[in-house]
mmCIF file of C-alpha atoms in Angstrom:
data_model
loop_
_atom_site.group_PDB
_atom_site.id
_atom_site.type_symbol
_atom_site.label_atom_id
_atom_site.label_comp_id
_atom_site.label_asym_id
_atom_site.label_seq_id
_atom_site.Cartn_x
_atom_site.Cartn_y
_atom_site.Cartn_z
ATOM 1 C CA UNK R 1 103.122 106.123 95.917
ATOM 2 C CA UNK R 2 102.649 102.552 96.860
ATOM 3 C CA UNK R 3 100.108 100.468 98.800
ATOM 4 C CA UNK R 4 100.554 97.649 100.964
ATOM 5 C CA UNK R 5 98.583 95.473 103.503
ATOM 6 C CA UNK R 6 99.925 95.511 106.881
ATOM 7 C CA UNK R 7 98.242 92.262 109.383
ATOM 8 C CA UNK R 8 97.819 93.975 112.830
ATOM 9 C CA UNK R 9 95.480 94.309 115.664
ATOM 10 C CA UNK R 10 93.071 97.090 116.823
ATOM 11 C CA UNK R 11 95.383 98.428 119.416
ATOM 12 C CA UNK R 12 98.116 99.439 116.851
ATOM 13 C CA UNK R 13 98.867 102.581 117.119
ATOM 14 C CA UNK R 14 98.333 102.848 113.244
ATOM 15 C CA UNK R 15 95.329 101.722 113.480
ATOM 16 C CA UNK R 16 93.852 105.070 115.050
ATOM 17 C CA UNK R 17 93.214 107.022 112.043
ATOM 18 C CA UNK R 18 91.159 104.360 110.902
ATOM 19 C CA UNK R 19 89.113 103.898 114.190
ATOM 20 C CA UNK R 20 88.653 107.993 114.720
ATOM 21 C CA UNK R 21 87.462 108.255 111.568
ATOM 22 C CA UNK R 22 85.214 105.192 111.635
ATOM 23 C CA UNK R 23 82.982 106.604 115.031
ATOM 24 C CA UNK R 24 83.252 110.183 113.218
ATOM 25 C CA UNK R 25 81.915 108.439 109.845
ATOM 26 C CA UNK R 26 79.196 106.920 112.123
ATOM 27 C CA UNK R 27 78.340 109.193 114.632
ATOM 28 C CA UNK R 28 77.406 111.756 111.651
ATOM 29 C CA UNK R 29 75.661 109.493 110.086
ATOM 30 C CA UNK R 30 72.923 107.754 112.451
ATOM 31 C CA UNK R 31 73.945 109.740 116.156
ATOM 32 C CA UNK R 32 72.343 107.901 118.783
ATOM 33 C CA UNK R 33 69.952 105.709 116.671
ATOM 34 C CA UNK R 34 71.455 102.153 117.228
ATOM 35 C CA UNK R 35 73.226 103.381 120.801
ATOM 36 C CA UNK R 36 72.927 106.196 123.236
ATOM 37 C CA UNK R 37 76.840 105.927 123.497
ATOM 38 C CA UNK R 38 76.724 106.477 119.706
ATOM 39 C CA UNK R 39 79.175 104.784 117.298
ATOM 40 C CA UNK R 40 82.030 104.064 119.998
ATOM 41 C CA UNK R 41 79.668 101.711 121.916
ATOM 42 C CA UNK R 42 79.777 99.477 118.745
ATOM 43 C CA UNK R 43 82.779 99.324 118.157
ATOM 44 C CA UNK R 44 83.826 98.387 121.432
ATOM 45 C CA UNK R 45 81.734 96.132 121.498
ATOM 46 C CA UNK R 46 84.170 93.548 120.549
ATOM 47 C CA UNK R 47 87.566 92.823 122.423
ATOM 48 C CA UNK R 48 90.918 93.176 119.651
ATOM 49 C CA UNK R 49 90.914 89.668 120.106
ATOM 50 C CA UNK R 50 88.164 89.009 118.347
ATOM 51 C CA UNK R 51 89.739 90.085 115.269
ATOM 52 C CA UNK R 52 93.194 88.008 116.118
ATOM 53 C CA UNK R 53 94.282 84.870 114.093
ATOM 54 C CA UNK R 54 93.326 81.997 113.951
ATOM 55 C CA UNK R 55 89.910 83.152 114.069
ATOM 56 C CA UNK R 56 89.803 86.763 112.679
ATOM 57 C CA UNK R 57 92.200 89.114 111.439
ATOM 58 C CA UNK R 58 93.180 93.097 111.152
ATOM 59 C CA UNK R 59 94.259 95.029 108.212
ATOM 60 C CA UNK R 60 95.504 98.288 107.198
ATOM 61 C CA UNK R 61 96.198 99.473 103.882
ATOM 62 C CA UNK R 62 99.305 102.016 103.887
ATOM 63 C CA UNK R 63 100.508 104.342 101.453
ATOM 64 C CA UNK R 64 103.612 105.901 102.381
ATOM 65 C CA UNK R 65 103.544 105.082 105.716
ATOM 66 C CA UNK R 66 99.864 106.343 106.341
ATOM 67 C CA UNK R 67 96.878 104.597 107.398
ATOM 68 C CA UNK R 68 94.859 105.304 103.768
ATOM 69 C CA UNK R 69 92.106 102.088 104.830
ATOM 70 C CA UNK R 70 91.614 98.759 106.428
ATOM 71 C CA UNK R 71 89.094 96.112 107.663
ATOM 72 C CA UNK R 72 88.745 92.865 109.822
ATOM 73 C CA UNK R 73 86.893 89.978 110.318
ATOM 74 C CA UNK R 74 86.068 87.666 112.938
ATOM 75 C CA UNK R 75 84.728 83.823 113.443
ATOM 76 C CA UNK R 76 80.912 83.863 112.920
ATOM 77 C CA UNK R 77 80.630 80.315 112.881
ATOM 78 C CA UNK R 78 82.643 77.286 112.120
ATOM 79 C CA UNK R 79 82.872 77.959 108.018
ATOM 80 C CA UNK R 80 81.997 81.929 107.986
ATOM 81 C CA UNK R 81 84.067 84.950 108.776
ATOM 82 C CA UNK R 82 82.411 87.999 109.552
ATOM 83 C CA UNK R 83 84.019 90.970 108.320
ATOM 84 C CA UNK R 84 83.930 93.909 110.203
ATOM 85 C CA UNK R 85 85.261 98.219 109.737
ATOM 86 C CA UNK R 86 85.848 98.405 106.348
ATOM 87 C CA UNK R 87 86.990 101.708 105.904
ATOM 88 C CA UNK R 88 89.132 104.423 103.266
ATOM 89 C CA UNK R 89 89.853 107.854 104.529
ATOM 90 C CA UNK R 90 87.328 110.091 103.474
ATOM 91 C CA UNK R 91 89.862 112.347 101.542
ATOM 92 C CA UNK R 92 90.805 109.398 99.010
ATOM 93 C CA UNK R 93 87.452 107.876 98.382
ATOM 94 C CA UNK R 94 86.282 106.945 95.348
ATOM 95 C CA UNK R 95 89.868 105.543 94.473
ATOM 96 C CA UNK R 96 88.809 101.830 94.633
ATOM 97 C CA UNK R 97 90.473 101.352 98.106
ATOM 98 C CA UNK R 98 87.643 99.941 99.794
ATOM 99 C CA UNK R 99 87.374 97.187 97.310
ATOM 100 C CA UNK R 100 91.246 96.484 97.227
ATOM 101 C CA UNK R 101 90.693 95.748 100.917
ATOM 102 C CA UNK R 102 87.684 93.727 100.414
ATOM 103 C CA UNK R 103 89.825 91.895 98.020
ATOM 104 C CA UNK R 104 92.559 91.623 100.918
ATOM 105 C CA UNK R 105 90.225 90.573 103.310
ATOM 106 C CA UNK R 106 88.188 87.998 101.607
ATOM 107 C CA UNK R 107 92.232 86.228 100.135
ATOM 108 C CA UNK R 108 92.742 86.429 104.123
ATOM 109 C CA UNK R 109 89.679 84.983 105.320
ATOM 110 C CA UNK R 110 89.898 81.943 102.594
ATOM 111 C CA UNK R 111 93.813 81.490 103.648
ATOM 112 C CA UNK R 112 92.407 81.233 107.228
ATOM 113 C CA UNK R 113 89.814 78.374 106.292
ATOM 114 C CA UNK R 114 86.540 80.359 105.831
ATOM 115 C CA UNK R 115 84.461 79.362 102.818
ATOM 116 C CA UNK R 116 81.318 81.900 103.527
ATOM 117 C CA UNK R 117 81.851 85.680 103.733
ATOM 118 C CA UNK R 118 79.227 87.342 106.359
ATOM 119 C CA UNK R 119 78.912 90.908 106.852
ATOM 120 C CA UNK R 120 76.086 94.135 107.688
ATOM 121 C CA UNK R 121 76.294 97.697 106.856
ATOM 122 C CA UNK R 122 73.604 100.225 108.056
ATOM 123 C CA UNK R 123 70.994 101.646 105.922
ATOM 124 C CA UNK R 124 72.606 105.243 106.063
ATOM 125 C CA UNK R 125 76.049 103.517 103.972
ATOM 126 C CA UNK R 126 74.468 103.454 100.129
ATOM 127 C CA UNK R 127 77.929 103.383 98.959
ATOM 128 C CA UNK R 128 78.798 100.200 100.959
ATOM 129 C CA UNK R 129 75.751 98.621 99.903
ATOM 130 C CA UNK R 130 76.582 99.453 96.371
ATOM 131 C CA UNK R 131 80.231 98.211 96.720
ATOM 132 C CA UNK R 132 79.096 94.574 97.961
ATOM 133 C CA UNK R 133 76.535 94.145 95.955
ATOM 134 C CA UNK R 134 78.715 95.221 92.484
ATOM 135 C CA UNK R 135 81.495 93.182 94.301
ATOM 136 C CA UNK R 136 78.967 89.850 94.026
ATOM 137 C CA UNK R 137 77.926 89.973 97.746
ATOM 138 C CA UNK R 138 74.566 88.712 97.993
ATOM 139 C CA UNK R 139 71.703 90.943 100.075
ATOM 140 C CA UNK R 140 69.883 88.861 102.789
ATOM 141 C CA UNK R 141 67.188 91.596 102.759
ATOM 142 C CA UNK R 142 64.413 92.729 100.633
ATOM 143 C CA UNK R 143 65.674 95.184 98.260
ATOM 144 C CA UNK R 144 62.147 96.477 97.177
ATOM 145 C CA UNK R 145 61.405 98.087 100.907
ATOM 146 C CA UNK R 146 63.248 101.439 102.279
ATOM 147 C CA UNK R 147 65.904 99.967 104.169
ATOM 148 C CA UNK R 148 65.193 102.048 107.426
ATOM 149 C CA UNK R 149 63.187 99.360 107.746
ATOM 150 C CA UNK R 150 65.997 96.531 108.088
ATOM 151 C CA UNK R 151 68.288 99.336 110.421
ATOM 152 C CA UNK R 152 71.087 97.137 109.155
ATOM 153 C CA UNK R 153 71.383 95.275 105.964
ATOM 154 C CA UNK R 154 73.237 91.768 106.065
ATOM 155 C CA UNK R 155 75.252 90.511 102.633
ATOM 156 C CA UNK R 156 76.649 87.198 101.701
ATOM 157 C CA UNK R 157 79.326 85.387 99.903
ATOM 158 C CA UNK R 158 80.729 82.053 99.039
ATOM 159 C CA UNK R 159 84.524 82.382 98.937
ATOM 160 C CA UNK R 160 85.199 78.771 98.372
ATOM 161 C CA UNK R 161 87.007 79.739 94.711
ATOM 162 C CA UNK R 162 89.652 81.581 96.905
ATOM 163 C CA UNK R 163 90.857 78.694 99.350
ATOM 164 C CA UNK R 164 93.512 76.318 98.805
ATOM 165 C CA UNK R 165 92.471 73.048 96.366
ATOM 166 C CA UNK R 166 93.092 70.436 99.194
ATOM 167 C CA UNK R 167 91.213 72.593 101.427
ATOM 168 C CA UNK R 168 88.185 72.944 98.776
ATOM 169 C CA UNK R 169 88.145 68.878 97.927
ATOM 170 C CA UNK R 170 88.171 67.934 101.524
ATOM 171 C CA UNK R 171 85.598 70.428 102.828
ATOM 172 C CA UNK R 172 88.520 72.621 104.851
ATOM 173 C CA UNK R 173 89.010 73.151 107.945
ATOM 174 C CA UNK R 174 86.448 75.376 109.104
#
């Protein structure tokens, strides 16, 4: 059994698992409460390019030539990458997959010039809120209230550490 990263875009063919189970995921979890199109509408909301270098980028993890996880991110301003469907198949959960992509993705994003890492999960997701925020992601909400309240809960990071020295002493790129 081994894992790797594979760079790709939405439309890969490999990435459907990830994408079916992503509107299932969603769809049972909130229905129609962000969208009357339910969780399709939001993730179409963006084009695949979007999520295309040199602004954003598409991962899968593999294992044995199966889609086991992935994640993107795209440009959400000129020194911040948002990141975007972080997923692991519901059937291997648990594993530490989600944060070996997290890992993955926030490398990528560094390698690409981000320094800031910018993301949102809904308030139905306690395990992704648990996984950024044991993963030193910062919460841009108030903790204290029942997060209903928020609908969706933005998180932060600096990922300056992760990019290359010349780009960290002259301010990068981005």
């Amino acid at each position: 059994m081994s894992d790797s990263f594979l760079y790709t875009t939405p439309l890969d063919p490999r990435a459907k698992p990830l994408i079916d189970e992503l509107i299932h995921e969603y769809d049972s979890r909130y229905g129609t409460y962000f969208s009357a199109e339910g969780a399709a509408a939001e993730l179409n909301r963006y084009p695949p390019e979007a999520f295309a270098p040199p602004d954003g980028n598409f991962v899968l993890l593999i294992r044995d030539g199966e889609t086991i996880g992935g994640g993107a991110f795209k440009r959400y301003d000129e020194r911040t990458a948002e990141f975007k469907r972080i997923w692991t198949r519901h059937d291997l959960r648990r594993q530490g997959l989600a944060r070996k992509v997290l890992i993955e993705l926030e490398a990528q994003a560094a390698r690409q010039g981000y320094f800031r890492i910018y993301l949102t999960t809904g308030f139905r997701q306690p395990e992704a809120v648990g996984l950024y925020l044991n993963y030193g992601y910062t919460a841009l909400f108030d903790q204290a209230v029942d997060p209903e309240i928020h609908r969706t809960l933005p998180f932060e990071k600096d990922v300056r550490h992760l990019a290359e020295p010349e780009l960290r002493v002259a301010g990068g790129n981005r």
